[in-house]
Short mmCIF file of C-alpha atoms in Angstrom, two decimals:
data_model
loop_
_atom_site.label_atom_id
_atom_site.label_comp_id
_atom_site.label_asym_id
_atom_site.label_seq_id
_atom_site.Cartn_x
_atom_site.Cartn_y
_atom_site.Cartn_z
CA MET A 495 -23.11 -14.55 -32.42
CA GLY A 496 -21.89 -11.95 -34.02
CA THR A 497 -22.04 -9.75 -31.62
CA SER A 498 -21.18 -11.85 -29.57
CA LEU A 499 -17.68 -12.70 -31.44
CA SER A 500 -17.61 -8.47 -31.75
CA VAL A 501 -17.38 -8.22 -27.95
CA ILE A 502 -14.52 -11.44 -27.78
CA LEU A 503 -12.79 -9.54 -30.13
CA ALA A 504 -12.30 -6.54 -28.02
CA ARG A 505 -12.03 -7.91 -24.99
CA ILE A 506 -9.12 -8.82 -26.36
CA LYS A 507 -8.04 -6.24 -28.23
CA GLN A 508 -8.40 -3.84 -24.62
CA LEU A 509 -6.16 -7.46 -22.75
CA LEU A 510 -3.09 -6.15 -25.46
CA LYS A 511 -3.60 -2.64 -25.21
CA GLN A 512 -3.38 -3.19 -20.98
CA GLN A 513 -0.64 -4.89 -21.47
CA ARG A 514 1.46 -2.25 -23.30
CA GLN A 515 0.77 0.34 -20.85
CA LEU A 516 0.95 -2.75 -18.02
CA LEU A 517 4.37 -3.47 -20.11
CA LEU A 518 5.50 0.74 -20.00
CA ILE A 519 4.81 0.80 -16.83
CA PHE A 520 6.40 -1.47 -15.05
CA ILE A 521 9.84 -0.23 -17.62
CA THR A 522 8.64 3.81 -17.26
CA ILE A 523 9.28 2.70 -13.18
CA LEU A 524 12.65 0.82 -12.89
CA PHE A 525 13.79 3.51 -15.99
CA PHE A 526 12.41 6.17 -13.23
CA PHE A 527 13.73 5.16 -9.75
CA TRP A 528 16.76 3.04 -10.24
CA GLY A 529 18.14 5.12 -14.10
CA PHE A 530 17.77 1.59 -15.51
CA LEU A 531 18.17 2.23 -19.47
CA PRO A 532 15.57 1.34 -20.81
CA GLU A 533 16.27 -0.67 -23.68
CA ILE A 534 17.87 -3.25 -21.72
CA ALA A 535 14.33 -4.32 -20.51
CA LEU A 536 11.84 -4.09 -23.46
CA ALA A 537 11.40 -6.92 -25.74
CA LYS A 538 13.87 -7.56 -28.69
CA THR A 539 12.34 -9.09 -31.84
CA GLN A 540 14.91 -11.84 -33.48
CA THR A 541 17.70 -10.17 -36.01
CA GLN A 542 19.26 -11.23 -38.79
CA PRO A 543 22.36 -12.75 -39.02
CA VAL A 544 25.08 -10.30 -39.29
CA ALA A 545 28.51 -11.25 -40.71
CA SER A 546 32.17 -10.24 -39.50
CA ILE A 547 32.41 -6.77 -37.24
CA GLN A 548 35.48 -6.90 -36.94
CA PRO A 549 36.43 -4.43 -39.58
CA PHE A 550 34.20 -2.44 -37.77
CA LEU A 551 36.07 -2.30 -34.27
CA ASP A 552 39.84 -2.16 -36.28
CA ARG A 553 37.65 0.80 -37.13
CA VAL A 554 36.54 2.51 -33.81
CA ILE A 555 40.43 1.38 -32.71
CA LYS A 556 41.79 3.23 -35.07
CA ASN A 557 39.76 6.73 -34.77
CA LEU A 558 39.93 6.88 -31.35
CA THR A 559 41.98 9.39 -29.46
CA GLU A 560 41.87 9.73 -25.47
CA PHE A 561 43.19 12.29 -23.27
CA ARG A 562 43.48 13.47 -19.77
CA LEU A 563 43.94 17.13 -18.42
CA ASP A 564 46.61 18.16 -15.39
CA ASN A 565 42.92 18.79 -13.55
CA GLY A 566 43.05 14.90 -14.10
CA MET A 567 40.32 15.00 -16.42
CA LYS A 568 39.67 12.73 -19.15
CA PHE A 569 37.85 12.29 -22.46
CA ILE A 570 37.55 9.88 -25.10
CA VAL A 571 37.14 11.05 -28.84
CA LEU A 572 36.24 8.89 -31.70
CA GLU A 573 36.01 10.54 -35.41
CA ARG A 574 33.10 9.73 -37.01
CA HIS A 575 32.90 12.11 -40.08
CA GLN A 576 30.27 10.61 -42.51
CA ALA A 577 27.62 13.90 -41.43
CA PRO A 578 28.93 17.52 -39.51
CA VAL A 579 26.97 16.44 -36.75
CA VAL A 580 28.48 14.94 -32.95
CA SER A 581 27.48 14.36 -30.24
CA PHE A 582 28.61 15.20 -26.54
CA LEU A 583 28.56 12.93 -23.21
CA THR A 584 29.43 13.89 -19.72
CA TYR A 585 29.62 11.48 -16.85
CA ALA A 586 30.11 11.67 -13.58
CA ASP A 587 30.81 9.36 -11.50
CA VAL A 588 28.45 9.01 -9.15
CA GLY A 589 24.72 8.58 -8.56
CA GLY A 590 22.01 6.91 -6.32
CA VAL A 591 24.69 4.80 -3.93
CA ASP A 592 27.26 6.98 -3.23
CA GLU A 593 24.77 9.58 -1.26
CA PRO A 594 25.26 9.58 2.05
CA THR A 595 21.50 8.01 4.57
CA GLY A 596 18.94 10.31 5.34
CA LYS A 597 19.78 12.04 2.01
CA THR A 598 18.71 9.84 -0.23
CA GLY A 599 17.24 11.25 -3.99
CA VAL A 600 20.68 14.28 -3.53
CA ALA A 601 22.20 13.42 -6.58
CA HIS A 602 19.05 12.95 -8.24
CA PHE A 603 18.12 16.55 -7.30
CA LEU A 604 21.54 18.16 -8.07
CA GLU A 605 20.53 16.42 -11.55
CA HIS A 606 17.79 18.70 -11.69
CA LEU A 607 19.69 21.89 -11.02
CA ALA A 608 21.97 21.75 -13.17
CA PHE A 609 19.09 22.39 -16.17
CA LYS A 610 18.76 25.99 -14.10
CA GLY A 611 21.86 28.25 -15.89
CA THR A 612 25.29 29.64 -13.86
CA THR A 613 26.19 33.01 -12.90
CA ARG A 614 25.85 34.25 -16.26
CA ILE A 615 23.09 32.05 -17.95
CA GLY A 616 19.62 31.75 -16.55
CA THR A 617 19.92 35.14 -14.60
CA ILE A 618 18.61 38.38 -16.02
CA ASP A 619 20.71 40.22 -13.33
CA TYR A 620 22.93 37.51 -9.97
CA LYS A 621 24.16 40.43 -8.27
CA ALA A 622 20.25 40.64 -7.12
CA GLU A 623 19.30 37.03 -7.36
CA LYS A 624 21.97 36.34 -5.04
CA PRO A 625 20.26 38.46 -1.92
CA LEU A 626 17.21 36.35 -2.79
CA LEU A 627 18.53 32.79 -3.01
CA ASP A 628 20.86 33.00 0.36
CA LYS A 629 17.09 34.54 1.63
CA LEU A 630 15.61 31.42 0.79
CA GLU A 631 18.14 28.76 2.33
CA GLN A 632 18.15 31.10 5.68
CA LEU A 633 14.24 31.70 5.84
CA ASP A 634 14.09 27.37 6.15
CA SER A 635 15.92 26.70 7.52
CA GLN A 636 13.61 28.96 10.78
CA ILE A 637 10.24 27.14 9.22
CA ARG A 638 11.88 24.36 10.06
CA ALA A 639 13.21 25.11 12.88
CA ALA A 640 10.23 26.35 14.39
CA LYS A 641 7.95 24.00 12.99
CA ALA A 642 10.23 21.78 15.02
CA ALA A 643 9.33 23.52 17.49
CA ASN A 644 5.35 23.95 17.21
CA LYS A 645 5.69 27.93 16.59
CA THR A 646 2.19 27.65 14.16
CA ASP A 647 2.19 31.47 14.51
CA GLU A 648 5.54 32.43 13.93
CA VAL A 649 6.04 29.54 11.13
CA ALA A 650 2.71 30.58 9.35
CA LYS A 651 4.83 34.46 9.41
CA LEU A 652 8.43 33.22 8.02
CA GLN A 653 6.46 31.46 5.55
CA ALA A 654 4.81 34.24 4.16
CA GLN A 655 8.09 36.48 3.92
CA PHE A 656 9.31 32.94 2.06
CA GLN A 657 6.40 33.30 -0.71
CA GLN A 658 7.53 37.40 -0.91
CA ILE A 659 10.84 36.82 -1.04
CA GLU A 660 10.70 34.08 -3.67
CA SER A 661 8.46 36.23 -5.96
CA GLU A 662 11.13 38.32 -6.17
CA ALA A 663 13.13 35.71 -6.76
CA VAL A 664 11.79 33.99 -10.44
CA LYS A 665 11.66 37.36 -11.15
CA LEU A 666 15.30 37.39 -12.00
CA VAL A 667 15.29 33.86 -13.90
CA LYS A 668 15.48 33.54 -17.68
CA GLN A 669 13.70 30.27 -17.57
CA ASN A 670 15.45 27.27 -19.51
CA GLU A 671 18.19 30.46 -21.19
CA LEU A 672 20.61 27.31 -21.20
CA GLY A 673 17.66 25.12 -22.89
CA GLN A 674 17.23 28.59 -25.32
CA ILE A 675 21.07 28.76 -26.58
CA VAL A 676 21.51 24.92 -27.43
CA GLU A 677 18.59 25.15 -29.31
CA GLN A 678 18.94 28.39 -31.40
CA ALA A 679 22.23 27.08 -31.68
CA GLY A 680 21.10 24.18 -33.79
CA GLY A 681 21.71 21.48 -30.90
CA VAL A 682 19.07 18.37 -29.95
CA GLY A 683 18.88 16.41 -27.52
CA LEU A 684 19.89 18.15 -24.41
CA ASN A 685 18.49 16.05 -21.25
CA ALA A 686 20.34 14.50 -18.65
CA ASN A 687 19.78 11.00 -16.26
CA THR A 688 20.67 10.05 -12.90
CA SER A 689 20.81 6.55 -11.62
CA THR A 690 21.78 3.73 -8.83
CA GLU A 691 25.92 4.45 -9.98
CA ALA A 692 26.09 7.40 -12.95
CA THR A 693 24.46 11.05 -13.37
CA ARG A 694 25.16 11.86 -17.59
CA TYR A 695 24.82 15.20 -18.97
CA PHE A 696 23.90 14.53 -23.01
CA TYR A 697 23.19 16.66 -26.42
CA SER A 698 24.34 16.67 -30.03
CA PHE A 699 25.31 19.80 -31.71
CA PRO A 700 26.17 20.87 -35.56
CA ALA A 701 29.67 19.95 -36.21
CA ASN A 702 30.96 23.99 -36.21
CA LYS A 703 29.27 24.66 -32.56
CA LEU A 704 32.04 22.47 -31.17
CA GLU A 705 33.73 25.49 -28.90
CA LEU A 706 30.02 27.07 -27.78
CA TRP A 707 29.59 22.89 -26.43
CA MET A 708 32.56 23.20 -24.99
CA SER A 709 32.04 26.49 -23.52
CA LEU A 710 28.57 26.29 -22.61
CA GLU A 711 29.25 22.77 -20.86
CA SER A 712 32.70 24.01 -18.79
CA GLU A 713 30.48 26.89 -16.99
CA ARG A 714 27.48 24.65 -16.13
CA PHE A 715 30.03 22.78 -13.09
CA LEU A 716 32.27 25.83 -13.08
CA GLU A 717 30.36 27.86 -11.74
CA PRO A 718 26.59 26.51 -11.30
CA VAL A 719 24.03 28.32 -9.48
CA LEU A 720 22.25 25.59 -7.59
CA GLU A 721 20.25 27.25 -5.59
CA ARG A 722 18.21 28.61 -8.18
CA GLU A 723 14.42 27.53 -8.13
CA PHE A 724 15.40 24.83 -5.66
CA PHE A 725 12.19 24.76 -3.56
CA LYS A 726 9.89 24.79 -6.21
CA GLU A 727 12.18 22.12 -7.34
CA LYS A 728 12.41 20.10 -4.76
CA GLU A 729 8.15 20.07 -5.06
CA VAL A 730 8.91 19.46 -8.47
CA ILE A 731 10.18 15.20 -7.16
CA LEU A 732 8.13 14.74 -4.62
CA GLU A 733 5.11 15.24 -7.11
CA GLU A 734 6.82 12.80 -9.48
CA ARG A 735 7.44 10.50 -6.83
CA ARG A 736 4.00 10.05 -5.12
CA LEU A 737 2.74 9.72 -9.23
CA ARG A 738 5.71 6.55 -9.28
CA VAL A 739 5.73 5.37 -6.38
CA GLU A 740 2.88 5.56 -3.66
CA ASN A 741 0.30 6.24 -6.49
CA SER A 742 1.52 3.10 -8.64
CA PRO A 743 1.05 -0.50 -7.39
CA ILE A 744 3.88 -1.38 -9.41
CA GLY A 745 6.20 1.22 -8.12
CA LEU A 746 5.68 0.94 -4.34
CA MET A 747 5.99 -3.66 -5.10
CA ILE A 748 9.97 -2.23 -7.68
CA GLU A 749 9.89 -0.59 -3.62
CA LYS A 750 9.75 -2.97 -1.44
CA PHE A 751 11.50 -6.09 -3.37
CA ILE A 752 14.95 -4.44 -4.26
CA ASP A 753 14.22 -3.26 -1.07
CA ALA A 754 14.45 -7.07 0.18
CA ALA A 755 16.72 -8.30 -1.86
CA PHE A 756 19.55 -5.81 -0.86
CA LYS A 757 20.57 -5.80 3.10
CA VAL A 758 22.78 -3.50 2.87
CA HIS A 759 24.36 -2.15 0.36
CA PRO A 760 22.94 1.07 -0.99
CA TYR A 761 21.14 -0.70 -4.15
CA ARG A 762 18.15 -1.62 -1.80
CA ARG A 763 17.40 2.92 -2.33
CA PRO A 764 15.41 4.47 -4.75
CA VAL A 765 17.33 7.08 -7.15
CA ILE A 766 14.61 9.33 -6.95
CA GLY A 767 14.95 8.69 -3.04
CA TYR A 768 12.15 8.35 -0.18
CA ASP A 769 10.17 10.95 0.50
CA GLU A 770 10.58 12.37 4.22
CA ASP A 771 14.64 12.23 2.45
CA ILE A 772 13.80 14.06 -0.58
CA ARG A 773 12.09 16.81 1.87
CA ASN A 774 14.10 16.93 4.04
CA LEU A 775 17.00 17.98 1.67
CA THR A 776 18.44 21.50 2.10
CA PRO A 777 20.94 23.64 -1.01
CA ALA A 778 24.09 23.35 1.74
CA ASP A 779 23.50 19.38 0.54
CA ILE A 780 23.20 20.22 -2.73
CA ARG A 781 26.17 21.85 -2.25
CA ASN A 782 28.25 19.66 -1.01
CA PHE A 783 27.33 17.11 -2.61
CA PHE A 784 28.01 18.63 -5.71
CA ALA A 785 31.60 19.91 -3.93
CA THR A 786 32.82 16.47 -3.20
CA TYR A 787 31.87 13.92 -6.95
CA TYR A 788 31.47 16.83 -9.12
CA VAL A 789 35.89 17.08 -9.18
CA PRO A 790 37.74 16.76 -12.31
CA SER A 791 39.15 13.82 -11.57
CA ASN A 792 35.91 12.56 -11.19
CA LEU A 793 34.83 13.42 -14.81
CA THR A 794 34.74 11.57 -17.84
CA ILE A 795 33.89 13.19 -20.96
CA ALA A 796 33.07 11.18 -25.08
CA VAL A 797 33.03 13.16 -28.20
CA VAL A 798 31.38 11.39 -30.98
CA GLY A 799 31.48 12.65 -34.74
CA ASP A 800 32.68 14.83 -37.22
CA VAL A 801 35.83 16.30 -34.96
CA ASN A 802 39.43 16.88 -35.56
CA PRO A 803 40.66 15.06 -32.05
CA THR A 804 44.23 17.75 -31.36
CA GLU A 805 41.14 20.49 -32.07
CA VAL A 806 38.88 18.85 -29.24
CA ARG A 807 42.04 18.94 -27.08
CA ARG A 808 43.08 22.51 -27.99
CA LEU A 809 39.73 23.67 -26.55
CA ALA A 810 39.16 21.24 -23.50
CA GLN A 811 42.89 22.21 -22.29
CA ILE A 812 41.29 26.45 -22.99
CA TYR A 813 37.48 25.77 -21.33
CA PHE A 814 37.84 22.56 -18.94
CA GLY A 815 41.41 22.83 -17.39
CA ARG A 816 39.95 25.83 -15.42
CA TYR A 817 38.66 23.15 -13.50
CA LYS A 818 40.85 23.60 -10.47
CA SER A 819 42.36 19.69 -9.92
CA ARG A 820 40.75 18.03 -6.42
CA PRO A 821 41.38 14.30 -5.73
CA LYS A 822 38.54 11.83 -6.40
CA PRO A 823 36.15 10.35 -3.39
CA LYS A 824 36.90 7.03 -1.85
CA SER A 825 34.62 4.85 -2.24
CA GLN A 826 32.72 3.08 0.66
CA ILE A 827 30.15 0.92 -0.06
CA ALA A 828 29.67 -1.93 1.96
CA ALA A 829 29.14 -4.88 0.22
CA GLU A 830 26.27 -6.75 0.83
CA PRO A 831 26.17 -10.38 2.21
CA LYS A 832 26.08 -13.65 0.72
CA GLN A 833 22.18 -14.86 0.65
CA ASN A 834 21.55 -17.51 3.15
CA SER A 835 17.92 -18.47 2.79
CA SER A 836 15.18 -17.12 -0.41
CA ARG A 837 13.26 -13.93 0.40
CA GLU A 838 9.84 -12.79 -0.37
CA VAL A 839 7.68 -9.92 -0.92
CA THR A 840 4.18 -9.70 -0.78
CA LEU A 841 1.08 -6.67 -1.71
CA ASN A 842 -2.02 -6.36 -2.27
CA LEU A 843 -3.43 -3.89 -4.07
CA PRO A 844 -5.61 -2.46 -6.55
CA SER A 845 -3.77 -3.65 -9.17
CA GLN A 846 -3.60 -6.78 -11.97
CA PRO A 847 -1.06 -9.07 -10.84
CA TRP A 848 2.87 -9.24 -11.23
CA TYR A 849 5.81 -11.56 -10.99
CA LEU A 850 9.16 -11.18 -9.91
CA GLU A 851 11.70 -13.38 -9.08
CA GLY A 852 15.89 -11.98 -8.44
CA TYR A 853 18.91 -13.79 -8.31
CA HIS A 854 22.54 -11.92 -6.95
CA ARG A 855 24.75 -12.31 -9.30
CA PRO A 856 28.71 -10.76 -9.13
CA ALA A 857 29.74 -7.05 -11.03
CA ILE A 858 30.10 -6.35 -14.26
CA THR A 859 33.66 -6.54 -14.26
CA HIS A 860 33.06 -10.86 -13.00
CA PRO A 861 35.11 -13.16 -15.83
CA ASP A 862 31.10 -14.98 -16.21
CA GLU A 863 29.75 -11.36 -17.16
CA ALA A 864 29.52 -12.56 -20.92
CA VAL A 865 27.81 -16.12 -19.68
CA TYR A 866 25.26 -13.92 -17.19
CA ASP A 867 24.48 -12.08 -20.68
CA ILE A 868 23.92 -15.75 -22.44
CA ILE A 869 21.52 -16.23 -19.98
CA ALA A 870 19.37 -13.23 -19.88
CA ARG A 871 19.11 -13.70 -23.24
CA LEU A 872 18.39 -17.21 -23.44
CA LEU A 873 15.83 -16.88 -21.74
CA SER A 874 14.29 -13.40 -22.11
CA ASP A 875 15.67 -11.63 -24.96
CA GLY A 876 12.07 -11.38 -26.22
CA ARG A 877 9.99 -12.77 -28.04
CA THR A 878 11.83 -16.00 -29.16
CA SER A 879 13.37 -16.94 -25.87
CA ARG A 880 12.37 -19.07 -23.05
CA LEU A 881 9.72 -17.60 -20.85
CA TYR A 882 8.04 -15.97 -23.92
CA LYS A 883 7.80 -19.26 -25.07
CA SER A 884 7.31 -20.92 -22.33
CA LEU A 885 4.89 -18.74 -20.20
CA VAL A 886 2.55 -16.78 -22.49
CA GLU A 887 2.62 -18.50 -26.47
CA GLN A 888 2.39 -22.33 -24.44
CA LYS A 889 1.11 -22.35 -21.31
CA ARG A 890 -0.25 -18.74 -21.50
CA VAL A 891 -0.16 -18.42 -17.84
CA ALA A 892 1.83 -14.49 -18.75
CA LEU A 893 0.28 -11.81 -20.87
CA THR A 894 4.16 -10.84 -20.74
CA ALA A 895 7.36 -12.52 -19.26
CA GLN A 896 10.76 -11.46 -19.67
CA GLY A 897 13.99 -10.11 -18.02
CA PHE A 898 17.37 -9.67 -17.83
CA SER A 899 20.77 -9.33 -16.21
CA GLY A 900 21.89 -6.48 -14.06
CA PHE A 901 19.49 -4.67 -11.56
CA PRO A 902 19.79 -1.77 -10.32
CA GLY A 903 23.24 -1.29 -11.54
CA ASP A 904 25.64 -3.97 -12.74
CA LYS A 905 28.89 -1.62 -11.43
CA TYR A 906 28.45 -3.78 -8.34
CA PRO A 907 27.35 -7.17 -7.35
CA ASN A 908 23.85 -6.81 -8.43
CA LEU A 909 20.29 -8.96 -9.53
CA MET A 910 19.25 -11.24 -12.39
CA LEU A 911 15.57 -10.23 -12.23
CA PHE A 912 12.78 -12.22 -13.93
CA TYR A 913 8.84 -10.28 -13.96
CA ALA A 914 5.97 -11.75 -15.48
CA LEU A 915 2.58 -10.06 -15.92
CA THR A 916 -0.14 -12.52 -15.08
CA ALA A 917 -3.04 -13.16 -17.65
CA PRO A 918 -6.35 -13.36 -17.00
CA GLY A 919 -8.10 -15.40 -14.72
CA ARG A 920 -3.98 -17.23 -14.22
CA SER A 921 -2.20 -17.10 -11.09
CA VAL A 922 1.44 -15.71 -9.81
CA ASP A 923 2.05 -19.16 -8.65
CA GLU A 924 1.46 -20.69 -11.34
CA VAL A 925 3.59 -18.46 -13.58
CA ALA A 926 6.14 -18.96 -10.55
CA THR A 927 6.14 -22.98 -11.64
CA LEU A 928 6.56 -22.21 -14.93
CA LEU A 929 9.28 -19.35 -15.46
CA ARG A 930 11.22 -22.34 -12.06
CA ALA A 931 10.82 -25.09 -14.62
CA GLU A 932 12.92 -22.91 -17.10
CA ILE A 933 15.24 -21.86 -14.89
CA GLU A 934 15.76 -25.77 -13.74
CA ARG A 935 15.95 -27.06 -17.52
CA LEU A 936 19.25 -24.32 -17.77
CA LYS A 937 20.30 -26.51 -14.55
CA THR A 938 19.83 -30.22 -15.60
CA GLN A 939 20.18 -29.85 -20.06
CA PRO A 940 22.81 -28.51 -22.32
CA VAL A 941 22.02 -25.39 -24.15
CA THR A 942 22.13 -25.72 -27.58
CA GLU A 943 24.16 -25.21 -30.25
CA ALA A 944 21.94 -23.91 -32.63
CA GLU A 945 20.44 -21.30 -29.73
CA LEU A 946 24.09 -20.60 -28.61
CA LYS A 947 24.38 -19.15 -31.99
CA ARG A 948 20.73 -17.50 -32.49
CA VAL A 949 21.70 -15.06 -29.26
CA LYS A 950 25.02 -15.19 -29.97
CA THR A 951 23.67 -12.84 -33.22
CA GLN A 952 22.04 -11.32 -31.93
CA ALA A 953 24.19 -9.52 -29.43
CA ARG A 954 26.12 -8.83 -31.88
CA ALA A 955 23.72 -7.48 -33.79
CA GLU A 956 22.29 -5.49 -31.39
CA LEU A 957 26.51 -4.19 -30.54
CA ILE A 958 25.82 -2.81 -33.97
CA GLU A 959 22.59 -0.87 -34.14
CA ALA A 960 23.27 0.53 -30.59
CA LEU A 961 27.28 2.35 -31.42
CA ASN A 962 25.93 3.16 -35.16
CA SER A 963 24.77 6.73 -33.46
CA ASN A 964 26.70 8.87 -32.42
CA MET A 965 25.48 9.45 -28.57
CA GLY A 966 24.73 5.11 -28.81
CA MET A 967 28.67 4.80 -28.81
CA ALA A 968 29.63 7.67 -26.43
CA GLN A 969 27.43 6.14 -23.69
CA GLN A 970 29.11 2.61 -24.59
CA LEU A 971 32.62 3.45 -24.36
CA LEU A 972 31.31 5.79 -21.59
CA GLU A 973 30.12 2.58 -19.75
CA TYR A 974 32.50 0.40 -19.79
CA GLU A 975 35.56 3.12 -19.35
CA VAL A 976 34.00 4.03 -15.73
CA LYS A 977 32.98 1.04 -14.43
CA THR A 978 35.79 -1.56 -16.21
CA GLY A 979 38.70 1.06 -16.39
CA SER A 980 38.78 0.60 -19.81
CA TRP A 981 36.84 1.72 -23.57
CA ARG A 982 38.60 -1.18 -24.78
CA ASN A 983 36.31 -4.00 -22.91
CA LEU A 984 33.26 -3.61 -24.76
CA PHE A 985 35.70 -4.97 -27.35
CA LYS A 986 36.54 -7.78 -25.54
CA GLN A 987 32.82 -8.17 -24.48
CA LEU A 988 32.08 -9.73 -28.48
CA GLU A 989 35.05 -12.35 -27.79
CA ARG A 990 33.82 -12.92 -23.99
CA LEU A 991 30.50 -13.45 -25.67
CA GLU A 992 31.55 -15.69 -28.88
CA SER A 993 33.11 -17.90 -26.11
CA VAL A 994 30.14 -19.24 -23.98
CA GLY A 995 29.99 -22.82 -24.26
CA ALA A 996 26.78 -25.27 -23.38
CA SER A 997 29.27 -26.61 -20.15
CA ASP A 998 29.59 -22.50 -18.74
CA VAL A 999 25.74 -21.64 -19.22
CA GLN A 1000 25.32 -24.88 -16.87
CA ARG A 1001 27.44 -24.14 -14.67
CA VAL A 1002 26.45 -21.16 -13.69
CA ALA A 1003 23.20 -21.07 -13.41
CA GLN A 1004 23.59 -24.08 -11.12
CA ALA A 1005 26.05 -21.39 -9.15
CA THR A 1006 23.22 -18.56 -9.47
CA PHE A 1007 19.88 -20.48 -9.43
CA THR A 1008 19.70 -21.79 -5.77
CA THR A 1009 16.78 -20.90 -3.75
CA GLN A 1010 18.36 -19.71 -0.91
CA ASN A 1011 20.06 -17.32 -3.68
CA ARG A 1012 16.38 -16.05 -4.62
CA THR A 1013 14.16 -12.94 -3.58
CA ILE A 1014 10.04 -13.73 -4.78
CA GLY A 1015 7.96 -10.24 -4.97
CA LYS A 1016 4.32 -10.93 -5.95
CA LEU A 1017 1.84 -8.13 -6.16
CA LEU A 1018 -1.86 -9.23 -5.73
CA PRO A 1019 -5.34 -7.69 -6.72
CA LYS A 1020 -7.10 -6.61 -2.99
#
């Protein structure tokens, strides 16, 4: 009896560990390939009610300054003198959706190369390095042509030359010099991410390093060397794709699912890009993309922390004022046609069973944005949510059941996505039945005032938590500034959340959760 109990307990412990690991993998895949912010997908615990946050918002608005340089670059500056630190975020209004057909992955590739340095940073001798980089690019072009012509001997000869030149170029590189400069000056968090809609570069410095940041960041996009270690970085990115897609059942599932859900809009493409496209990218592709989208009018910068706005503006003019004014690129993104019938994709792979279900919904600027937020919270915001209580706690058909609104982005019409990891001995069809029962309940039964109050309290608390850090504040301000036209909409969103009523939830649920608007994904064991 004791032995049997210990075996059972060990099995339960193993299942819980697998659940956490698989959920982490799922969230990592979402973040990695579509640039989704992981905190949106993570389960949230119930937060304590908070008092009115209006005084907090009033202080933020009072201490916020915004200005635009003559070349079109915009700055948002928020004074916060609680600690002598400053967070910086450079927001390029460009992501995976802006890539030319056949060039998927170029935005993400460029983000990688932005850490390789400039004509002064990251090199021992740029005058000696530049001819070598040019030669590598020339040899790469010749190798492609020789391969296309099936000239095997010539390919081998050219590849030998390439390797020799590349080894010479590497000797002139100062590895991670940008990171070393930042770290030695007390900087932390040097990083970046690329999503479907944006590329973000961020880190924090002590308050007395404001001018150093101005110098480093302005030079980074004024004189970047995008060819430095280009071919080595391509192999790194290809390996990342192999790890997260080709060798990952859930990675393959997500890629197939999103491709089924969108037929025209570039949301259907992974941010990391397709394997063939990545292989065919050239330094010229990166330069052309940079020249088109990294123009002053397409960049917005947030500076949050212990700063003087007047000094920020003075230094911004000195350093970023050097950028030549160029027009903001025009969006040429095709609108996704209305979905008129249910879609389904099934994969049989060595994996635990997963179930995905998505519904098209409007962009972040739609008047019902707050209603979709409330619906997402009601259904899947942590252990108090309807999906968790029903599928995980009560019926035990799933090890986890969650979802969120705004996948794979929210700048354009997108998806409300739900996903569940099926419990041992249960089927994805059982998961689907119970998930839809909860969705139907939203359509047919008005939400109680108590439940609405709970999720609204959670929304307020989570916003406060996000805005407590300088970087969190910078991130939120820029998301709303660029996607909705004004950072003020961040705070108006709270008012809109408060005004959502049970009839709004029912109305939007009835319009959105229809059979013809549904895309299903089933990952089944092989």
